XYZ file of C-alpha atoms in Angstrom:
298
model
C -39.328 -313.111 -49.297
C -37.454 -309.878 -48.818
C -38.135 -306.339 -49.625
C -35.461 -304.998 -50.906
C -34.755 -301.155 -49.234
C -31.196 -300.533 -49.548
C -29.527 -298.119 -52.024
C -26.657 -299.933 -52.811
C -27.996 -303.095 -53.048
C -30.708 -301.531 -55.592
C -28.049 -300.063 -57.216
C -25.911 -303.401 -57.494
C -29.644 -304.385 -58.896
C -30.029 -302.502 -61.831
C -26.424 -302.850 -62.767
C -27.071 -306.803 -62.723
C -30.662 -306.087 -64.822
C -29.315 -303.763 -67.340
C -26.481 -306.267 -68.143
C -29.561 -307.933 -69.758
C -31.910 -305.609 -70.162
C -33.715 -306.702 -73.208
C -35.259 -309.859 -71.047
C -35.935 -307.145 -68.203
C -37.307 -304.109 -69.874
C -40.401 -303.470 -67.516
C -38.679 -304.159 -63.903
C -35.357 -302.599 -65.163
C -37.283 -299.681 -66.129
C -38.864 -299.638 -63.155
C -35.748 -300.201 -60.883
C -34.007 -297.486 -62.483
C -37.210 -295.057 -61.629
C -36.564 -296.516 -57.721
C -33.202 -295.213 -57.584
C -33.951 -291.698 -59.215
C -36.104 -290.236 -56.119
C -39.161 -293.081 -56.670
C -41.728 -290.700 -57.173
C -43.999 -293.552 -58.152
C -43.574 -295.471 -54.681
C -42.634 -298.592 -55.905
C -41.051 -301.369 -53.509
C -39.195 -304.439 -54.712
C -39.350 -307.754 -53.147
C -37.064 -310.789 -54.021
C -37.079 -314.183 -53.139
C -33.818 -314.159 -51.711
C -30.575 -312.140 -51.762
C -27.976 -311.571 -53.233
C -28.368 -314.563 -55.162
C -32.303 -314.349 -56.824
C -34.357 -316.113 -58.849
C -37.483 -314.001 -59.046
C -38.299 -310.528 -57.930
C -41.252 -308.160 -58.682
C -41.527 -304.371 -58.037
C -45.154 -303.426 -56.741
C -46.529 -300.223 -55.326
C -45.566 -298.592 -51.425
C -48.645 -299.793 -49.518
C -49.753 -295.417 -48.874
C -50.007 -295.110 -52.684
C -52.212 -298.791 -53.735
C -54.630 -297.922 -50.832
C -57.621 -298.474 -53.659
C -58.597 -302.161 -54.171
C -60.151 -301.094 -57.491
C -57.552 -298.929 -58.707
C -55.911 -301.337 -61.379
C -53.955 -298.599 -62.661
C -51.575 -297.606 -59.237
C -51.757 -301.312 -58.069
C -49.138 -302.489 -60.992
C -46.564 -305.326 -60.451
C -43.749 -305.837 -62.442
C -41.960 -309.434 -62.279
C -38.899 -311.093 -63.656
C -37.767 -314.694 -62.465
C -35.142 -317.053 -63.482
C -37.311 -319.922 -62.129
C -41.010 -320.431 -62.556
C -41.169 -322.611 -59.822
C -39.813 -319.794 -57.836
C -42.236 -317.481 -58.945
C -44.885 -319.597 -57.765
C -43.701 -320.028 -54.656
C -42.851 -316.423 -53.876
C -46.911 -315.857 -55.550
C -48.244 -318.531 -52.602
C -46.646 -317.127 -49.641
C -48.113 -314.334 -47.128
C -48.463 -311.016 -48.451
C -47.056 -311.483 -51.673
C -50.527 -310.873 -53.774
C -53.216 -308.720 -52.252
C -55.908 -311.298 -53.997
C -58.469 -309.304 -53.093
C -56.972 -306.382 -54.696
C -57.658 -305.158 -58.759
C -54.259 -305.257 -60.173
C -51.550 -305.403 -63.059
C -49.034 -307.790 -63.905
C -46.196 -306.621 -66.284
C -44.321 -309.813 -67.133
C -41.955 -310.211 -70.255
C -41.530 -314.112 -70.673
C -42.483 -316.853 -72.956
C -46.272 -317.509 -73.817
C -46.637 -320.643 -71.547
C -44.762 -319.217 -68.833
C -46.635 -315.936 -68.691
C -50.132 -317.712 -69.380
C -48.953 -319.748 -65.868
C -47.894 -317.045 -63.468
C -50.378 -316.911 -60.798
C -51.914 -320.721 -61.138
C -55.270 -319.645 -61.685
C -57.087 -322.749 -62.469
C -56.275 -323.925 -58.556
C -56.945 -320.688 -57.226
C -60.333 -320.330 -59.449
C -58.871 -316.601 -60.521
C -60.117 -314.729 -63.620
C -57.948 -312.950 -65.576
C -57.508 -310.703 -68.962
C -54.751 -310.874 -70.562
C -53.972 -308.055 -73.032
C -50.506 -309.210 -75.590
C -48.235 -306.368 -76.926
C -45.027 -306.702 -79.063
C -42.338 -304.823 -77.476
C -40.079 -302.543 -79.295
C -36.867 -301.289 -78.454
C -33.837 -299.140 -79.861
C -30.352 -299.712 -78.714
C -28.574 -296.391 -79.546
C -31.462 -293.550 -79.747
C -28.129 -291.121 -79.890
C -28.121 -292.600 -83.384
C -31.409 -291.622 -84.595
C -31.679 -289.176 -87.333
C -33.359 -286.503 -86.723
C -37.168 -286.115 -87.666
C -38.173 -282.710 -89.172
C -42.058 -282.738 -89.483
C -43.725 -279.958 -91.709
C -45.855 -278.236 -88.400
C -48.168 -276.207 -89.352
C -46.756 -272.729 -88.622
C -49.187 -272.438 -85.334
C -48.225 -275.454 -83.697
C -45.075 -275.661 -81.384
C -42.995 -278.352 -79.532
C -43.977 -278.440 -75.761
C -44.419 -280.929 -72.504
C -47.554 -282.114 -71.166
C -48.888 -280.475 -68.424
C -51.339 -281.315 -65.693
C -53.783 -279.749 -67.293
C -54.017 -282.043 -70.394
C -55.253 -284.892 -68.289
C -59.091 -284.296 -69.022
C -57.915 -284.810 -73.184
C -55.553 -287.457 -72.330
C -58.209 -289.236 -70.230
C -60.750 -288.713 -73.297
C -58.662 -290.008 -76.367
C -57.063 -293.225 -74.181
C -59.020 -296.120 -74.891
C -58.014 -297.262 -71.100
C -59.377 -294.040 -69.748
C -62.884 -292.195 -69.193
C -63.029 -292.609 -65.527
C -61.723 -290.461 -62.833
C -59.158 -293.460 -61.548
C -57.314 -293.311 -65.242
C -57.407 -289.316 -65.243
C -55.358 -289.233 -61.848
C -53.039 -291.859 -63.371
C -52.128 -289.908 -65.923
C -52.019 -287.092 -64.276
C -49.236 -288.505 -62.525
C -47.577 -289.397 -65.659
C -47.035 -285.983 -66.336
C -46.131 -284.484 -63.151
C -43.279 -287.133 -63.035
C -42.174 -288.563 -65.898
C -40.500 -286.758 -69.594
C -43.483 -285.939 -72.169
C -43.415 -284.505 -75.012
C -46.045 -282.513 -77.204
C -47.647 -280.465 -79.836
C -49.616 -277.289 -78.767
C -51.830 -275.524 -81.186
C -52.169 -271.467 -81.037
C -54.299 -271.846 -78.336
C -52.210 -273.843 -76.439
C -54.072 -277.536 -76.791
C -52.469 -280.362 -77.458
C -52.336 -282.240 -80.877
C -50.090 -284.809 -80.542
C -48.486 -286.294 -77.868
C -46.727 -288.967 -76.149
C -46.126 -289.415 -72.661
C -43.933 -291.813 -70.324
C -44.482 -294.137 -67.421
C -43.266 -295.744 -64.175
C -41.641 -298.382 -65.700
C -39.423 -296.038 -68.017
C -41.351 -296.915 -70.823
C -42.870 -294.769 -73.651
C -46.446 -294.723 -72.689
C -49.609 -293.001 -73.897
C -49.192 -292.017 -77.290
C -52.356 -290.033 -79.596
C -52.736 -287.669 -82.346
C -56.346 -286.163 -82.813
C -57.872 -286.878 -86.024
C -57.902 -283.500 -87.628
C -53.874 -283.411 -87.135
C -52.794 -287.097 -88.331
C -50.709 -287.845 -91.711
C -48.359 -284.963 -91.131
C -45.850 -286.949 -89.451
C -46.196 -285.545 -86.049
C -45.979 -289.315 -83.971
C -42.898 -290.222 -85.404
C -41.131 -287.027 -85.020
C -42.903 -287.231 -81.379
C -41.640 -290.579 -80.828
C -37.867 -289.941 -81.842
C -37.836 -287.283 -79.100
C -39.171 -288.932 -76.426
C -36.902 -292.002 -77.378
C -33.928 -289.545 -77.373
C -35.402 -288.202 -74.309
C -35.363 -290.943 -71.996
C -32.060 -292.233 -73.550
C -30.110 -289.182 -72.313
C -31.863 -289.585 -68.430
C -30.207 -293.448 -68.529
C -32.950 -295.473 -69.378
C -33.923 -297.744 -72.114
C -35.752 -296.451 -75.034
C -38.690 -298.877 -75.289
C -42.212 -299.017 -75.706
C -45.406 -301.258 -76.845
C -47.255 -302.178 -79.640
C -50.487 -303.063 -80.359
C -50.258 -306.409 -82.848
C -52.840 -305.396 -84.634
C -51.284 -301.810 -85.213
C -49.409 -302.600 -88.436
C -48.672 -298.360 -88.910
C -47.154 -298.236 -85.488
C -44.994 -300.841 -86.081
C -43.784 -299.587 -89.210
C -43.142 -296.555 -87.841
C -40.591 -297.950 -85.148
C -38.817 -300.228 -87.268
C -38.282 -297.346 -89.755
C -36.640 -295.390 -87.119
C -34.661 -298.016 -85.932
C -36.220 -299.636 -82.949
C -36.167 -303.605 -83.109
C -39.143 -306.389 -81.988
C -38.135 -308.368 -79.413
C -38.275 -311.692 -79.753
C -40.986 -312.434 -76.464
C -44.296 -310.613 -76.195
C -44.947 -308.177 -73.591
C -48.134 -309.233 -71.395
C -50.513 -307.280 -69.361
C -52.201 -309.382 -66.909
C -55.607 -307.596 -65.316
C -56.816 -309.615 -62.260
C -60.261 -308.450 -61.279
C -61.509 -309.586 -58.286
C -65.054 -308.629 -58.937
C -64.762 -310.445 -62.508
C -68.008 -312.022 -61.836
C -69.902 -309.087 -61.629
C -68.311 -307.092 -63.917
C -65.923 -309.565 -66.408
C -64.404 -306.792 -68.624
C -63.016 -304.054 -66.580
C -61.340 -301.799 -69.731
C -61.769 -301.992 -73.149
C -59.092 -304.000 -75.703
C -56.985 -301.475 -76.424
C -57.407 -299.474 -79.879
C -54.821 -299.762 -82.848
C -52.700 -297.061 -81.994
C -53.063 -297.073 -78.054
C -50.537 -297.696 -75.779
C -51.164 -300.051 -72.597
C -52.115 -298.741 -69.590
């Protein structure tokens, strides 16, 4: 295996990911965050090189210094070969095993549902299934004009909103998910409504992996229209920094995926699947909540 450090070979990378970015969404999403000052620490690690058949990104070992912090210790993986994949999983220092982490894999059900052997290893895992949505031209998008109420105004998040964003995310509530998305918002394009006090309404927010992330309206403030002209922005958003306008879907949330399609964004054809591996599954076997309709994945 081989980590993969150098600029212009990360660079040849993404050009040869976003040739077919559709199959790569996560890791392409994630390579192009790399190359534009990595301010999530990610490191990628191939099986070989130039020629590949699997790579994953994963988090800089002086930012996933928390076994239990599922939320920093994300992988991302893409692999031409699944026997590849599991040999680049069994040797040294792939996998910290003994580490609480994320797998972001876009492949086939019986591919995915294979990825780290577990039946050999005796692993548990949760896996959480999202359809994955994604627009090819967001520069074509009509423009959204919600009716606001006349005290509410367009805004970013700020660091301070991490206390409601940590309250309202069904994968939040604990002091590891505020700092996560914390960090969401001190890096990555947001975009919100602020009321005349200056608290958010409605917002969405964006992730390491270039993705269109945490996305809520409070109660009081829903059927006005304010997600989708929320979501158009943030899709425009991200388009005009270089990276793919994509996001995920709960399949049970039948409104949310209305609401893409209607603006243009298309299912792709393979699900998008979250793979939690717990290491202290025995003790405690369901580390987050299934995610609520409406809620974005972690």
């Amino acid at each position: 295996m081989l980590i993969l450090s150098c600029s212009s070979k990360l660079r040849l990378l993404e050009g040869t990911l976003q040739r077919g970015c559709r199959n790569t969404l996560p890791v392409y999403g994630t390579v192009k965050t790399i190359n534009r000052g990595n301010p999530a620490v990610q490191e990628v690690l191939v099986d070989s090189w130039p020629e590949f058949k699997v790579f994953r990104t994963w988090p800089g070992r002086e930012v996933a210094s928390d076994d239990s912090d599922f939320y920093t210790n994300t992988y991302t993986v893409y692999y031409r070969d699944l026997g590849a994949h599991r040999a680049l999983l069994g040797s040294a220092g792939a996998v910290n095993w003994g580490q609480t982490f994320r797998i972001l894999v876009n492949m086939c059900p019986k591919a995915s549902g294979r990825v780290a052997h577990t039946e050999a290893k005796g692993i548990k895992l949760e896996v959480f299934r999202y359809f994955t949505y994604f627009h090819p031209d967001p520069s074509s998008m009509p423009e959204i004009r919600s009716v606001l109420d006349p005290a509410v105004r367009l805004s970013s998040l700020d660091v301070s909103h991490a206390d409601l964003l940590n309250e309202t995310w069904a994968f939040g509530g604990n002091e590891k998910s505020r700092k996560y998305l914390a960090s969401l918002i001190r890096h990555f394009p947001s975009v919100c409504l602020l009321d005349a006090a200056g608290h958010p309404v409605s917002w969405i927010a964006s992730d390491p992996f270039g993705a269109m992330g945490p996305g809520y309206t409070l109660p009081q403030h829903r059927g006005r229209g304010y997600m989708g002209m929320l979501t158009n922005l943030i899709a425009k958003r991200l388009h005009a920094l270089g990276y793919p306008s994509y996001g995920y879907v709960a399949m049970e949330n039948y409104p949310m995926q209305r609401l893409q399609e209607t603006q243009g964004f298309q299912r792709q054809p393979n699900l998008c699947y979250f793979i939690l591996h717990n290491p202290a599954a025995a003790k405690a076997p369901t580390l987050t909540p299934s995610p609520a309709p409406g809620t974005a994945p972690p």
